[in-house]
Amino acid sequence: MAEIIQKDGTWVFDGDALRLTPGRDKNVSLLRRELGELLVPLAALAGISFEQGKKSGRLKLRLRDGADPLLHATGGRLTEPHDPYQLLVESDRYGVAEYFVEEVRNALLLDQVPSGPVDAYLLPGPSVPLSVSAGDGIASFDGERVRLEWKWQAEDAKSAAGPRTLPLADITAVQWQPSVGLENGHLRFTVRAAPSKVPPKYDPNAVELWGFKKDPLMALVAAAVQARLPHPAARPALEDARAAEDSPAPAPAPAPAPAAEDDHDALLRRLRELGELHRSGVLTDEEFALAKQAVLKRM
């Protein structure tokens, strides 16, 4: 077993999985504290690294594509303080961090864990029910439906319609986007048969985020929903199946047309042609008789 304990958190590896526990230090992000302890199976790992700095270093896990619904829903846009797969390491623990990396890498080699993508989530995502208030709304998810309620700051296009309930069966995708510079972020749900291209500010299926402290918590709602949607690797097959159900049955293939030589009229024309060739001297009596006999047999 390998273990490293820091103010930023504690990582423990028992040979089969890594247990990531956020620290209680005030600098630990709100998202990591709310997400709580994570159990990452070895099969979900694509790699591990340690980067040294002058005053501190950083342990980093790299998960296989498609293994974690949180990473999929956020599209890799979780910034450094909110990323649960990074651990700040103090300089006097560099040796421990290097030993930790070596132990995990050896296990990956011994178990021959591939680093490629997976076709099913290997982490369960945040537990439900959960509710987050940020930006212009409140997003709640109970495992079966999403409920969006609007604050007084929301645009009339949203607030006039009142709270919105989205059954999980109607949701085809979810996305969390953080605020960047002057651009606001959002939590947006794509609903079947009702795609929306309007900005999140006016989209009744989106919560607009303004870059405040609780914005990252909306990523938890996104991850919880994502964990219960079809895995992205399975989605093309699912869409093909739905398309096949919705499309009309293919028309039966037309029967092959009869060959020209088997057509009665064509054979009659062939006899006339043979007679003209015989009369013009192109065919001898014997050749004409054989050709005529062959045509008459086919008739």
PDB file of C-alpha atoms in Angstrom:
ATOM      1  CA  MET A   1       0.000   0.000   0.000  1.00  0.00           C
ATOM      2  CA  ALA A   2       1.155   3.539  -0.775  1.00  0.00           C
ATOM      3  CA  GLU A   3      -0.115   6.662   0.974  1.00  0.00           C
ATOM      4  CA  ILE A   4       0.572  10.374   0.846  1.00  0.00           C
ATOM      5  CA  ILE A   5      -1.008  12.811   3.320  1.00  0.00           C
ATOM      6  CA  GLN A   6      -1.043  16.543   2.620  1.00  0.00           C
ATOM      7  CA  LYS A   7      -3.045  19.603   3.632  1.00  0.00           C
ATOM      8  CA  ASP A   8      -4.583  19.505   0.181  1.00  0.00           C
ATOM      9  CA  GLY A   9      -5.794  15.948   0.701  1.00  0.00           C
ATOM     10  CA  THR A  10      -4.854  12.310   1.171  1.00  0.00           C
ATOM     11  CA  TRP A  11      -4.275   9.737  -1.556  1.00  0.00           C
ATOM     12  CA  VAL A  12      -4.134   6.025  -0.718  1.00  0.00           C
ATOM     13  CA  PHE A  13      -3.391   3.199  -3.171  1.00  0.00           C
ATOM     14  CA  ASP A  14      -4.092  -0.401  -2.144  1.00  0.00           C
ATOM     15  CA  GLY A  15      -3.119  -2.099  -5.394  1.00  0.00           C
ATOM     16  CA  ASP A  16      -6.663  -2.197  -6.821  1.00  0.00           C
ATOM     17  CA  ALA A  17      -7.922   1.365  -6.458  1.00  0.00           C
ATOM     18  CA  LEU A  18      -6.957   4.863  -5.368  1.00  0.00           C
ATOM     19  CA  ARG A  19      -8.887   6.552  -2.596  1.00  0.00           C
ATOM     20  CA  LEU A  20      -8.796  10.337  -2.983  1.00  0.00           C
ATOM     21  CA  THR A  21      -9.889  12.325   0.066  1.00  0.00           C
ATOM     22  CA  PRO A  22      -9.943  16.146  -0.074  1.00  0.00           C
ATOM     23  CA  GLY A  23      -8.175  17.976   2.739  1.00  0.00           C
ATOM     24  CA  ARG A  24      -9.766  20.268   5.273  1.00  0.00           C
ATOM     25  CA  ASP A  25      -7.487  23.181   4.521  1.00  0.00           C
ATOM     26  CA  LYS A  26      -9.273  26.438   3.750  1.00  0.00           C
ATOM     27  CA  ASN A  27      -7.612  26.527   0.332  1.00  0.00           C
ATOM     28  CA  VAL A  28      -9.302  23.309  -0.781  1.00  0.00           C
ATOM     29  CA  SER A  29     -11.977  24.236  -3.318  1.00  0.00           C
ATOM     30  CA  LEU A  30     -15.687  24.074  -2.534  1.00  0.00           C
ATOM     31  CA  LEU A  31     -16.285  21.654  -5.382  1.00  0.00           C
ATOM     32  CA  ARG A  32     -13.731  19.139  -4.085  1.00  0.00           C
ATOM     33  CA  ARG A  33     -15.162  19.335  -0.580  1.00  0.00           C
ATOM     34  CA  GLU A  34     -18.715  18.797  -1.822  1.00  0.00           C
ATOM     35  CA  LEU A  35     -17.635  15.982  -4.141  1.00  0.00           C
ATOM     36  CA  GLY A  36     -16.052  14.229  -1.168  1.00  0.00           C
ATOM     37  CA  GLU A  37     -14.014  11.052  -1.249  1.00  0.00           C
ATOM     38  CA  LEU A  38     -13.485   9.376  -4.610  1.00  0.00           C
ATOM     39  CA  LEU A  39     -12.659   5.731  -5.215  1.00  0.00           C
ATOM     40  CA  VAL A  40     -10.871   5.391  -8.546  1.00  0.00           C
ATOM     41  CA  PRO A  41     -10.409   1.797  -9.760  1.00  0.00           C
ATOM     42  CA  LEU A  42      -7.053   1.000 -11.301  1.00  0.00           C
ATOM     43  CA  ALA A  43      -8.829   0.059 -14.533  1.00  0.00           C
ATOM     44  CA  ALA A  44      -9.978   3.690 -14.907  1.00  0.00           C
ATOM     45  CA  LEU A  45      -6.424   5.058 -14.963  1.00  0.00           C
ATOM     46  CA  ALA A  46      -4.487   5.940 -18.088  1.00  0.00           C
ATOM     47  CA  GLY A  47      -1.468   7.271 -16.177  1.00  0.00           C
ATOM     48  CA  ILE A  48      -0.026   9.217 -13.243  1.00  0.00           C
ATOM     49  CA  SER A  49       2.645  11.904 -13.037  1.00  0.00           C
ATOM     50  CA  PHE A  50       4.399  14.146 -10.540  1.00  0.00           C
ATOM     51  CA  GLU A  51       5.605  17.660 -11.332  1.00  0.00           C
ATOM     52  CA  GLN A  52       8.082  19.307  -8.985  1.00  0.00           C
ATOM     53  CA  GLY A  53       8.205  23.028  -8.272  1.00  0.00           C
ATOM     54  CA  LYS A  54      10.433  25.248  -6.162  1.00  0.00           C
ATOM     55  CA  LYS A  55       8.005  25.431  -3.257  1.00  0.00           C
ATOM     56  CA  SER A  56       5.497  22.703  -4.061  1.00  0.00           C
ATOM     57  CA  GLY A  57       4.766  19.969  -6.549  1.00  0.00           C
ATOM     58  CA  ARG A  58       1.656  18.376  -7.966  1.00  0.00           C
ATOM     59  CA  LEU A  59       0.505  14.803  -8.336  1.00  0.00           C
ATOM     60  CA  LYS A  60      -1.776  14.283 -11.333  1.00  0.00           C
ATOM     61  CA  LEU A  61      -3.945  11.388 -12.399  1.00  0.00           C
ATOM     62  CA  ARG A  62      -4.924  10.921 -16.020  1.00  0.00           C
ATOM     63  CA  LEU A  63      -8.131   8.957 -16.442  1.00  0.00           C
ATOM     64  CA  ARG A  64      -9.104   6.953 -19.489  1.00  0.00           C
ATOM     65  CA  ASP A  65     -11.506   8.725 -21.832  1.00  0.00           C
ATOM     66  CA  GLY A  66     -15.090   7.950 -20.921  1.00  0.00           C
ATOM     67  CA  ALA A  67     -14.297   6.559 -17.458  1.00  0.00           C
ATOM     68  CA  ASP A  68     -15.603   9.494 -15.408  1.00  0.00           C
ATOM     69  CA  PRO A  69     -18.931  11.285 -16.007  1.00  0.00           C
ATOM     70  CA  LEU A  70     -17.589  14.413 -14.262  1.00  0.00           C
ATOM     71  CA  LEU A  71     -14.742  14.812 -16.740  1.00  0.00           C
ATOM     72  CA  HIS A  72     -17.061  14.124 -19.661  1.00  0.00           C
ATOM     73  CA  ALA A  73     -19.730  16.611 -18.566  1.00  0.00           C
ATOM     74  CA  THR A  74     -17.157  19.356 -17.931  1.00  0.00           C
ATOM     75  CA  GLY A  75     -15.196  18.630 -21.088  1.00  0.00           C
ATOM     76  CA  GLY A  76     -11.870  18.899 -19.272  1.00  0.00           C
ATOM     77  CA  ARG A  77     -12.615  22.506 -18.317  1.00  0.00           C
ATOM     78  CA  LEU A  78     -12.217  22.104 -14.552  1.00  0.00           C
ATOM     79  CA  THR A  79      -9.500  24.534 -13.542  1.00  0.00           C
ATOM     80  CA  GLU A  80      -6.623  23.498 -11.284  1.00  0.00           C
ATOM     81  CA  PRO A  81      -8.082  24.206  -7.827  1.00  0.00           C
ATOM     82  CA  HIS A  82     -11.289  22.302  -8.664  1.00  0.00           C
ATOM     83  CA  ASP A  83      -9.753  19.255 -10.351  1.00  0.00           C
ATOM     84  CA  PRO A  84     -10.146  16.303  -7.925  1.00  0.00           C
ATOM     85  CA  TYR A  85      -7.430  14.381  -9.766  1.00  0.00           C
ATOM     86  CA  GLN A  86      -4.648  16.741  -8.727  1.00  0.00           C
ATOM     87  CA  LEU A  87      -2.944  16.913  -5.320  1.00  0.00           C
ATOM     88  CA  LEU A  88      -0.706  19.724  -4.098  1.00  0.00           C
ATOM     89  CA  VAL A  89       2.483  18.232  -2.568  1.00  0.00           C
ATOM     90  CA  GLU A  90       4.813  20.110  -0.208  1.00  0.00           C
ATOM     91  CA  SER A  91       8.509  20.047  -1.084  1.00  0.00           C
ATOM     92  CA  ASP A  92       9.487  17.899   1.917  1.00  0.00           C
ATOM     93  CA  ARG A  93       7.231  15.100   0.576  1.00  0.00           C
ATOM     94  CA  TYR A  94       8.644  14.876  -2.931  1.00  0.00           C
ATOM     95  CA  GLY A  95      10.199  11.495  -2.190  1.00  0.00           C
ATOM     96  CA  VAL A  96       6.884  10.108  -0.980  1.00  0.00           C
ATOM     97  CA  ALA A  97       5.141  11.418  -4.106  1.00  0.00           C
ATOM     98  CA  GLU A  98       7.720   9.776  -6.377  1.00  0.00           C
ATOM     99  CA  TYR A  99       7.318   6.463  -4.536  1.00  0.00           C
ATOM    100  CA  PHE A 100       3.528   6.772  -4.874  1.00  0.00           C
ATOM    101  CA  VAL A 101       3.857   7.302  -8.632  1.00  0.00           C
ATOM    102  CA  GLU A 102       6.160   4.309  -8.973  1.00  0.00           C
ATOM    103  CA  GLU A 103       3.754   2.026  -7.103  1.00  0.00           C
ATOM    104  CA  VAL A 104       0.786   3.019  -9.271  1.00  0.00           C
ATOM    105  CA  ARG A 105       2.776   2.704 -12.498  1.00  0.00           C
ATOM    106  CA  ASN A 106       4.035  -0.737 -11.532  1.00  0.00           C
ATOM    107  CA  ALA A 107       0.468  -1.848 -10.834  1.00  0.00           C
ATOM    108  CA  LEU A 108      -0.677  -0.537 -14.221  1.00  0.00           C
ATOM    109  CA  LEU A 109       2.082  -2.542 -15.907  1.00  0.00           C
ATOM    110  CA  LEU A 110       1.476  -5.721 -13.919  1.00  0.00           C
ATOM    111  CA  ASP A 111      -2.267  -5.627 -14.531  1.00  0.00           C
ATOM    112  CA  GLN A 112      -1.689  -4.603 -18.165  1.00  0.00           C
ATOM    113  CA  VAL A 113      -4.299  -1.867 -17.899  1.00  0.00           C
ATOM    114  CA  PRO A 114      -4.856  -0.295 -21.342  1.00  0.00           C
ATOM    115  CA  SER A 115      -4.759   3.485 -21.596  1.00  0.00           C
ATOM    116  CA  GLY A 116      -7.374   3.760 -24.327  1.00  0.00           C
ATOM    117  CA  PRO A 117     -11.007   4.876 -23.976  1.00  0.00           C
ATOM    118  CA  VAL A 118     -13.688   2.798 -22.274  1.00  0.00           C
ATOM    119  CA  ASP A 119     -17.291   2.159 -23.307  1.00  0.00           C
ATOM    120  CA  ALA A 120     -18.837   2.378 -19.828  1.00  0.00           C
ATOM    121  CA  TYR A 121     -18.420   4.690 -16.845  1.00  0.00           C
ATOM    122  CA  LEU A 122     -16.056   3.270 -14.231  1.00  0.00           C
ATOM    123  CA  LEU A 123     -16.950   5.910 -11.624  1.00  0.00           C
ATOM    124  CA  PRO A 124     -20.532   6.428 -10.403  1.00  0.00           C
ATOM    125  CA  GLY A 125     -20.661  10.222 -10.420  1.00  0.00           C
ATOM    126  CA  PRO A 126     -21.986  12.418  -7.585  1.00  0.00           C
ATOM    127  CA  SER A 127     -24.703  10.984  -5.361  1.00  0.00           C
ATOM    128  CA  VAL A 128     -28.269  12.258  -5.581  1.00  0.00           C
ATOM    129  CA  PRO A 129     -30.458  14.035  -4.692  1.00  0.00           C
ATOM    130  CA  LEU A 130     -28.527  17.278  -4.949  1.00  0.00           C
ATOM    131  CA  SER A 131     -29.369  20.937  -5.442  1.00  0.00           C
ATOM    132  CA  VAL A 132     -27.119  23.856  -6.358  1.00  0.00           C
ATOM    133  CA  SER A 133     -27.879  27.578  -6.382  1.00  0.00           C
ATOM    134  CA  ALA A 134     -25.646  29.689  -8.636  1.00  0.00           C
ATOM    135  CA  GLY A 135     -25.942  32.290 -11.365  1.00  0.00           C
ATOM    136  CA  ASP A 136     -29.526  33.037 -12.363  1.00  0.00           C
ATOM    137  CA  GLY A 137     -31.074  29.797 -11.117  1.00  0.00           C
ATOM    138  CA  ILE A 138     -31.238  26.733  -8.909  1.00  0.00           C
ATOM    139  CA  ALA A 139     -30.653  23.305 -10.445  1.00  0.00           C
ATOM    140  CA  SER A 140     -31.860  20.184  -8.623  1.00  0.00           C
ATOM    141  CA  PHE A 141     -31.629  16.531  -9.632  1.00  0.00           C
ATOM    142  CA  ASP A 142     -33.198  13.540  -7.900  1.00  0.00           C
ATOM    143  CA  GLY A 143     -31.968  10.829 -10.235  1.00  0.00           C
ATOM    144  CA  GLU A 144     -35.067  10.887 -12.444  1.00  0.00           C
ATOM    145  CA  ARG A 145     -35.715  14.524 -13.289  1.00  0.00           C
ATOM    146  CA  VAL A 146     -33.995  17.899 -13.336  1.00  0.00           C
ATOM    147  CA  ARG A 147     -35.782  20.908 -11.892  1.00  0.00           C
ATOM    148  CA  LEU A 148     -34.735  24.449 -12.801  1.00  0.00           C
ATOM    149  CA  GLU A 149     -35.967  27.375 -10.707  1.00  0.00           C
ATOM    150  CA  TRP A 150     -35.193  30.990 -11.481  1.00  0.00           C
ATOM    151  CA  LYS A 151     -33.854  33.763  -9.289  1.00  0.00           C
ATOM    152  CA  TRP A 152     -35.038  37.346  -9.559  1.00  0.00           C
ATOM    153  CA  GLN A 153     -31.977  38.150 -11.708  1.00  0.00           C
ATOM    154  CA  ALA A 154     -33.114  35.772 -14.467  1.00  0.00           C
ATOM    155  CA  GLU A 155     -34.382  37.196 -17.753  1.00  0.00           C
ATOM    156  CA  ASP A 156     -38.137  37.412 -18.327  1.00  0.00           C
ATOM    157  CA  ALA A 157     -37.850  34.715 -21.014  1.00  0.00           C
ATOM    158  CA  LYS A 158     -37.083  32.279 -18.191  1.00  0.00           C
ATOM    159  CA  SER A 159     -38.859  33.618 -15.128  1.00  0.00           C
ATOM    160  CA  ALA A 160     -42.159  34.239 -16.914  1.00  0.00           C
ATOM    161  CA  ALA A 161     -42.491  30.523 -17.646  1.00  0.00           C
ATOM    162  CA  GLY A 162     -41.853  29.565 -14.024  1.00  0.00           C
ATOM    163  CA  PRO A 163     -39.911  26.533 -12.764  1.00  0.00           C
ATOM    164  CA  ARG A 164     -39.019  23.937 -15.372  1.00  0.00           C
ATOM    165  CA  THR A 165     -38.934  20.140 -14.948  1.00  0.00           C
ATOM    166  CA  LEU A 166     -36.955  17.983 -17.365  1.00  0.00           C
ATOM    167  CA  PRO A 167     -37.437  14.197 -17.174  1.00  0.00           C
ATOM    168  CA  LEU A 168     -34.183  12.331 -17.565  1.00  0.00           C
ATOM    169  CA  ALA A 169     -35.653  10.415 -20.508  1.00  0.00           C
ATOM    170  CA  ASP A 170     -35.986  13.713 -22.433  1.00  0.00           C
ATOM    171  CA  ILE A 171     -32.379  14.834 -21.864  1.00  0.00           C
ATOM    172  CA  THR A 172     -29.881  13.863 -24.553  1.00  0.00           C
ATOM    173  CA  ALA A 173     -26.825  15.811 -23.336  1.00  0.00           C
ATOM    174  CA  VAL A 174     -25.580  18.056 -20.542  1.00  0.00           C
ATOM    175  CA  GLN A 175     -22.731  20.556 -20.522  1.00  0.00           C
ATOM    176  CA  TRP A 176     -21.045  22.681 -17.895  1.00  0.00           C
ATOM    177  CA  GLN A 177     -19.007  25.654 -19.089  1.00  0.00           C
ATOM    178  CA  PRO A 178     -17.088  27.895 -16.639  1.00  0.00           C
ATOM    179  CA  SER A 179     -16.878  31.650 -16.966  1.00  0.00           C
ATOM    180  CA  VAL A 180     -13.818  32.768 -18.919  1.00  0.00           C
ATOM    181  CA  GLY A 181     -12.830  36.425 -18.936  1.00  0.00           C
ATOM    182  CA  LEU A 182     -15.879  38.492 -19.810  1.00  0.00           C
ATOM    183  CA  GLU A 183     -17.763  35.441 -21.087  1.00  0.00           C
ATOM    184  CA  ASN A 184     -20.303  33.982 -18.672  1.00  0.00           C
ATOM    185  CA  GLY A 185     -20.474  30.248 -18.089  1.00  0.00           C
ATOM    186  CA  HIS A 186     -23.508  27.981 -18.059  1.00  0.00           C
ATOM    187  CA  LEU A 187     -25.070  24.654 -17.213  1.00  0.00           C
ATOM    188  CA  ARG A 188     -27.097  23.601 -20.241  1.00  0.00           C
ATOM    189  CA  PHE A 189     -29.343  20.616 -20.922  1.00  0.00           C
ATOM    190  CA  THR A 190     -30.085  19.486 -24.450  1.00  0.00           C
ATOM    191  CA  VAL A 191     -33.654  18.210 -24.653  1.00  0.00           C
ATOM    192  CA  ARG A 192     -34.870  15.739 -27.251  1.00  0.00           C
ATOM    193  CA  ALA A 193     -36.999  17.264 -30.022  1.00  0.00           C
ATOM    194  CA  ALA A 194     -36.442  20.777 -28.600  1.00  0.00           C
ATOM    195  CA  PRO A 195     -32.892  21.895 -29.433  1.00  0.00           C
ATOM    196  CA  SER A 196     -32.116  25.493 -28.544  1.00  0.00           C
ATOM    197  CA  LYS A 197     -29.491  27.767 -30.048  1.00  0.00           C
ATOM    198  CA  VAL A 198     -30.304  30.849 -27.998  1.00  0.00           C
ATOM    199  CA  PRO A 199     -27.710  32.098 -25.475  1.00  0.00           C
ATOM    200  CA  PRO A 200     -27.903  30.507 -21.988  1.00  0.00           C
ATOM    201  CA  LYS A 201     -29.126  33.858 -20.687  1.00  0.00           C
ATOM    202  CA  TYR A 202     -32.455  33.266 -22.459  1.00  0.00           C
ATOM    203  CA  ASP A 203     -32.484  29.463 -22.762  1.00  0.00           C
ATOM    204  CA  PRO A 204     -35.092  27.936 -20.382  1.00  0.00           C
ATOM    205  CA  ASN A 205     -33.013  24.735 -20.329  1.00  0.00           C
ATOM    206  CA  ALA A 206     -29.845  26.470 -19.132  1.00  0.00           C
ATOM    207  CA  VAL A 207     -28.571  28.219 -16.014  1.00  0.00           C
ATOM    208  CA  GLU A 208     -26.288  31.157 -16.734  1.00  0.00           C
ATOM    209  CA  LEU A 209     -23.189  31.399 -14.507  1.00  0.00           C
ATOM    210  CA  TRP A 210     -21.443  34.668 -13.697  1.00  0.00           C
ATOM    211  CA  GLY A 211     -18.106  33.499 -12.328  1.00  0.00           C
ATOM    212  CA  PHE A 212     -18.924  33.446  -8.604  1.00  0.00           C
ATOM    213  CA  LYS A 213     -17.742  31.009  -5.945  1.00  0.00           C
ATOM    214  CA  LYS A 214     -20.530  28.454  -6.307  1.00  0.00           C
ATOM    215  CA  ASP A 215     -20.388  28.179 -10.096  1.00  0.00           C
ATOM    216  CA  PRO A 216     -18.193  25.032 -10.060  1.00  0.00           C
ATOM    217  CA  LEU A 217     -20.811  23.237  -7.964  1.00  0.00           C
ATOM    218  CA  MET A 218     -23.081  23.182 -11.022  1.00  0.00           C
ATOM    219  CA  ALA A 219     -20.569  20.714 -12.461  1.00  0.00           C
ATOM    220  CA  LEU A 220     -21.785  18.237  -9.829  1.00  0.00           C
ATOM    221  CA  VAL A 221     -25.323  18.427 -11.231  1.00  0.00           C
ATOM    222  CA  ALA A 222     -23.947  17.995 -14.739  1.00  0.00           C
ATOM    223  CA  ALA A 223     -21.928  14.939 -13.687  1.00  0.00           C
ATOM    224  CA  ALA A 224     -24.820  13.326 -11.816  1.00  0.00           C
ATOM    225  CA  VAL A 225     -27.045  13.631 -14.892  1.00  0.00           C
ATOM    226  CA  GLN A 226     -24.280  12.526 -17.248  1.00  0.00           C
ATOM    227  CA  ALA A 227     -23.699   9.365 -15.199  1.00  0.00           C
ATOM    228  CA  ARG A 228     -27.312   8.341 -15.869  1.00  0.00           C
ATOM    229  CA  LEU A 229     -27.331   9.083 -19.602  1.00  0.00           C
ATOM    230  CA  PRO A 230     -26.208   6.534 -22.193  1.00  0.00           C
ATOM    231  CA  HIS A 231     -22.435   6.361 -22.322  1.00  0.00           C
ATOM    232  CA  PRO A 232     -21.020   8.398 -25.241  1.00  0.00           C
ATOM    233  CA  ALA A 233     -19.394   5.271 -26.683  1.00  0.00           C
ATOM    234  CA  ALA A 234     -22.791   3.557 -26.798  1.00  0.00           C
ATOM    235  CA  ARG A 235     -24.698   6.557 -28.164  1.00  0.00           C
ATOM    236  CA  PRO A 236     -23.968   6.037 -31.916  1.00  0.00           C
ATOM    237  CA  ALA A 237     -25.350   2.488 -31.741  1.00  0.00           C
ATOM    238  CA  LEU A 238     -28.390   3.746 -29.829  1.00  0.00           C
ATOM    239  CA  GLU A 239     -29.008   6.512 -32.379  1.00  0.00           C
ATOM    240  CA  ASP A 240     -28.679   4.034 -35.254  1.00  0.00           C
ATOM    241  CA  ALA A 241     -31.238   1.764 -33.585  1.00  0.00           C
ATOM    242  CA  ARG A 242     -33.666   4.665 -33.098  1.00  0.00           C
ATOM    243  CA  ALA A 243     -33.180   5.773 -36.702  1.00  0.00           C
ATOM    244  CA  ALA A 244     -33.911   2.240 -37.882  1.00  0.00           C
ATOM    245  CA  GLU A 245     -37.120   2.181 -35.816  1.00  0.00           C
ATOM    246  CA  ASP A 246     -38.285   5.548 -37.150  1.00  0.00           C
ATOM    247  CA  SER A 247     -37.413   4.965 -40.808  1.00  0.00           C
ATOM    248  CA  PRO A 248     -39.925   3.211 -43.092  1.00  0.00           C
ATOM    249  CA  ALA A 249     -39.231  -0.348 -44.084  1.00  0.00           C
ATOM    250  CA  PRO A 250     -37.147  -0.539 -47.257  1.00  0.00           C
ATOM    251  CA  ALA A 251     -39.072  -1.247 -50.413  1.00  0.00           C
ATOM    252  CA  PRO A 252     -38.634  -4.779 -51.722  1.00  0.00           C
ATOM    253  CA  ALA A 253     -36.010  -5.084 -54.398  1.00  0.00           C
ATOM    254  CA  PRO A 254     -37.529  -5.226 -57.880  1.00  0.00           C
ATOM    255  CA  ALA A 255     -37.487  -8.569 -59.554  1.00  0.00           C
ATOM    256  CA  PRO A 256     -34.695  -8.851 -62.094  1.00  0.00           C
ATOM    257  CA  ALA A 257     -35.825  -8.008 -65.575  1.00  0.00           C
ATOM    258  CA  PRO A 258     -35.821 -10.912 -68.001  1.00  0.00           C
ATOM    259  CA  ALA A 259     -32.793 -11.089 -70.258  1.00  0.00           C
ATOM    260  CA  ALA A 260     -33.280  -9.697 -73.741  1.00  0.00           C
ATOM    261  CA  GLU A 261     -32.469 -13.065 -75.327  1.00  0.00           C
ATOM    262  CA  ASP A 262     -35.263 -14.704 -73.323  1.00  0.00           C
ATOM    263  CA  ASP A 263     -37.831 -12.201 -74.395  1.00  0.00           C
ATOM    264  CA  HIS A 264     -40.213 -13.581 -77.051  1.00  0.00           C
ATOM    265  CA  ASP A 265     -40.238 -10.439 -79.169  1.00  0.00           C
ATOM    266  CA  ALA A 266     -36.474 -10.208 -79.056  1.00  0.00           C
ATOM    267  CA  LEU A 267     -36.214 -13.778 -80.335  1.00  0.00           C
ATOM    268  CA  LEU A 268     -38.527 -12.987 -83.202  1.00  0.00           C
ATOM    269  CA  ARG A 269     -36.397 -10.023 -84.117  1.00  0.00           C
ATOM    270  CA  ARG A 270     -33.353 -12.280 -83.982  1.00  0.00           C
ATOM    271  CA  LEU A 271     -34.983 -14.688 -86.459  1.00  0.00           C
ATOM    272  CA  ARG A 272     -35.660 -11.841 -88.883  1.00  0.00           C
ATOM    273  CA  GLU A 273     -32.062 -10.671 -88.573  1.00  0.00           C
ATOM    274  CA  LEU A 274     -30.797 -14.191 -89.257  1.00  0.00           C
ATOM    275  CA  GLY A 275     -33.056 -14.434 -92.344  1.00  0.00           C
ATOM    276  CA  GLU A 276     -31.677 -11.150 -93.712  1.00  0.00           C
ATOM    277  CA  LEU A 277     -28.101 -12.294 -93.104  1.00  0.00           C
ATOM    278  CA  HIS A 278     -28.848 -15.573 -94.913  1.00  0.00           C
ATOM    279  CA  ARG A 279     -30.437 -13.829 -97.875  1.00  0.00           C
ATOM    280  CA  SER A 280     -27.551 -11.383 -98.153  1.00  0.00           C
ATOM    281  CA  GLY A 281     -25.052 -14.247 -98.209  1.00  0.00           C
ATOM    282  CA  VAL A 282     -23.402 -13.499 -94.878  1.00  0.00           C
ATOM    283  CA  LEU A 283     -24.600 -16.834 -93.473  1.00  0.00           C
ATOM    284  CA  THR A 284     -24.353 -20.144 -95.361  1.00  0.00           C
ATOM    285  CA  ASP A 285     -27.292 -22.547 -95.483  1.00  0.00           C
ATOM    286  CA  GLU A 286     -25.700 -24.664 -92.763  1.00  0.00           C
ATOM    287  CA  GLU A 287     -24.918 -21.704 -90.502  1.00  0.00           C
ATOM    288  CA  PHE A 288     -28.388 -20.285 -90.937  1.00  0.00           C
ATOM    289  CA  ALA A 289     -30.010 -23.650 -90.112  1.00  0.00           C
ATOM    290  CA  LEU A 290     -27.980 -24.074 -86.907  1.00  0.00           C
ATOM    291  CA  ALA A 291     -28.625 -20.499 -85.711  1.00  0.00           C
ATOM    292  CA  LYS A 292     -32.332 -20.745 -86.536  1.00  0.00           C
ATOM    293  CA  GLN A 293     -32.603 -24.063 -84.660  1.00  0.00           C
ATOM    294  CA  ALA A 294     -30.938 -22.538 -81.553  1.00  0.00           C
ATOM    295  CA  VAL A 295     -33.361 -19.597 -81.526  1.00  0.00           C
ATOM    296  CA  LEU A 296     -36.404 -21.800 -82.005  1.00  0.00           C
ATOM    297  CA  LYS A 297     -35.308 -23.957 -79.044  1.00  0.00           C
ATOM    298  CA  ARG A 298     -35.194 -20.883 -76.805  1.00  0.00           C
ATOM    299  CA  MET A 299     -38.685 -19.875 -77.925  1.00  0.00           C
TER     300      MET A 299
END
